[in-house]
Coordinates of C-alpha atoms in Angstrom, one line a residue:
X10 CA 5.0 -18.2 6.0
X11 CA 3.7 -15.1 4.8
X12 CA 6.0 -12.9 2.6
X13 CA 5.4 -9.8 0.8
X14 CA 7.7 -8.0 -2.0
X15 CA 7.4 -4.6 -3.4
X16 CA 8.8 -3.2 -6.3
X17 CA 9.1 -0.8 -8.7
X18 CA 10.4 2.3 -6.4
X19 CA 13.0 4.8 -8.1
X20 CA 14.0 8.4 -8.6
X21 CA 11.3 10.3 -10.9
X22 CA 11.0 13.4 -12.1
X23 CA 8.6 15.9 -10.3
X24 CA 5.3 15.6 -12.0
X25 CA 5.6 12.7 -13.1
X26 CA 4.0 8.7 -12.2
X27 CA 5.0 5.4 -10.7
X28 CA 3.3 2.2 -10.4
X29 CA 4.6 -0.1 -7.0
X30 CA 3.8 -3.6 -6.5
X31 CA 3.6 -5.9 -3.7
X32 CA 4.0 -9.7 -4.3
X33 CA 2.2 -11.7 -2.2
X34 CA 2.7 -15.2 -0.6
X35 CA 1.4 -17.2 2.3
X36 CA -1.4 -15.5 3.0
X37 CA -4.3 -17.8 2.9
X38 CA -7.2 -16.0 5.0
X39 CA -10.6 -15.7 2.6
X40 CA -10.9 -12.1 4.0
X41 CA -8.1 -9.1 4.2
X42 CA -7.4 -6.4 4.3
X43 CA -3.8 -5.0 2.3
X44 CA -2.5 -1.3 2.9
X45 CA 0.4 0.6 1.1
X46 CA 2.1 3.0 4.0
X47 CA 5.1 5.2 3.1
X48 CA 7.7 6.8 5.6
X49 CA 9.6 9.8 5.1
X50 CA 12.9 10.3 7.3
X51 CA 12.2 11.6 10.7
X52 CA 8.2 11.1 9.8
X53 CA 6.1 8.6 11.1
X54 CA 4.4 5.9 9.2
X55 CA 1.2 7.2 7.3
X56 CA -1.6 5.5 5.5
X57 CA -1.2 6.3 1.7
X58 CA -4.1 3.7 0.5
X59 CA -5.9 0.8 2.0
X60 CA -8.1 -2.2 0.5
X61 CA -10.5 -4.9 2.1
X62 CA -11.2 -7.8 0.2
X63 CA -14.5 -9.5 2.1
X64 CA -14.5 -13.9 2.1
X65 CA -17.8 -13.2 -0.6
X66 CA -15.2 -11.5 -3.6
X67 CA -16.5 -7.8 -2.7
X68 CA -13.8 -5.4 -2.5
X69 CA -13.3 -2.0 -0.9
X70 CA -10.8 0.9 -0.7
X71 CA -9.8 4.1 1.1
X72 CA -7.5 6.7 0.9
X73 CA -6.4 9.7 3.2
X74 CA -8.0 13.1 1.6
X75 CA -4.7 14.4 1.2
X76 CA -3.9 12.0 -1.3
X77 CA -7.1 11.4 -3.1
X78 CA -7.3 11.6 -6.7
X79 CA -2.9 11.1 -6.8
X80 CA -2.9 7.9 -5.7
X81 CA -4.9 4.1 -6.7
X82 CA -4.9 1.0 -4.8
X83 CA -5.3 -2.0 -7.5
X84 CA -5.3 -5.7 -7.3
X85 CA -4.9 -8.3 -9.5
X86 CA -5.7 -12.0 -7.8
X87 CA -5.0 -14.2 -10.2
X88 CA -1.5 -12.5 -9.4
X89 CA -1.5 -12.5 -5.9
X90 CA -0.3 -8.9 -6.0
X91 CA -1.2 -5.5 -5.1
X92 CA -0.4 -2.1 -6.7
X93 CA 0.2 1.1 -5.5
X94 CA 0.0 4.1 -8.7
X95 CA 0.7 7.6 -7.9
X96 CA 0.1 10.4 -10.4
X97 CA 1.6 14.0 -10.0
X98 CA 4.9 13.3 -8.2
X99 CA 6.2 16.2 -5.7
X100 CA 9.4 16.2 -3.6
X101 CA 6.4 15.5 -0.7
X102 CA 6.0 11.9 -2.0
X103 CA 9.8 11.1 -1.4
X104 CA 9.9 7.7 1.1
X105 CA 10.4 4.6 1.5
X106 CA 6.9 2.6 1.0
X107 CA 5.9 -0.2 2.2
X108 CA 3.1 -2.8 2.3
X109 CA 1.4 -4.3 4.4
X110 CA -1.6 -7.4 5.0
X111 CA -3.6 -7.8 7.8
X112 CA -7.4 -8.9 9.1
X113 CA -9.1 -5.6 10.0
X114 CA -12.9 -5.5 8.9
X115 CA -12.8 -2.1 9.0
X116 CA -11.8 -0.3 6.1
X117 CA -11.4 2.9 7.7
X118 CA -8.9 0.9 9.8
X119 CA -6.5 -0.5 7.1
X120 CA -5.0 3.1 7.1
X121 CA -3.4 2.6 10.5
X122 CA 0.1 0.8 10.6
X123 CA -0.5 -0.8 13.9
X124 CA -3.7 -2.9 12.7
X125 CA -1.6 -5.0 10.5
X126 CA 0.4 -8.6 10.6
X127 CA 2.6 -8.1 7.8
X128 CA 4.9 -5.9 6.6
X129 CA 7.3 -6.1 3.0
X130 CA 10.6 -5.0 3.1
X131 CA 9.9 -1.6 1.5
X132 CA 10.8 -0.1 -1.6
X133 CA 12.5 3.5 -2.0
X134 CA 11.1 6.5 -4.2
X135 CA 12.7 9.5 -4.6
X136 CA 11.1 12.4 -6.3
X137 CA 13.2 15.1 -7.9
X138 CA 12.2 18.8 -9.2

């Protein structure tokens, strides 16, 4: 049964920074693929940052260009957990995030909601100027 748990949402100022994390269990697959999404009332679900771990250790990630250089996609193993940190708040980033595991190779893929298995139960941030 696999179950994942995210944390650490809130309201933050406007400018500032927030770590989530996604605790992981049951998922027992050598290779994956983990993804943080976000949804903004009336918006659909979009790809904030993706990572594939291969069976052989080696890791990659993505992010959309819009949010490249705001946002990292970290993971510690030992753990079993997966982090989301966002630098440079705006009203913009205010949503409920989520995340999500899956088995997409492809790492362009793991921005796209569809591809994936698994979904937590999300975890609200509310930005404020």
């Amino acid at each position: 049964h696999v179950q994942l748990v995210e944390s650490g949402g809130g309201s933050v100022q406007a400018g500032g920074s927030l770590r989530l994390s996604c605790a992981a269990s049951g998922y027992t697959y050598s290779s994956y693929c983990m993804g943080w999404f976000r949804q903004a009332p009336g918006k659909e679900r979009e790809g904030v940052a993706g990572m594939r771990r291969g069976s052989d250790g080696s890791g990659s990630t993505v992010y959309p260009n819009p949010l490249k250089g705001r946002v990292t996609i970290t993971q510690d193993t030992a753990k079993n957990t997966v982090y989301l940190d966002i630098h440079a708040l705006t009203s913009g980033d205010t949503a409920t995030y989520y995340c999500a595991a899956g088995s997409t190779h492809n790492i362009i893929k793991t921005l796209t909601p569809s591809l994936y298995d698994y979904w937590g139960q999300g975890t609200q941030v509310t930005v404020s100027s």
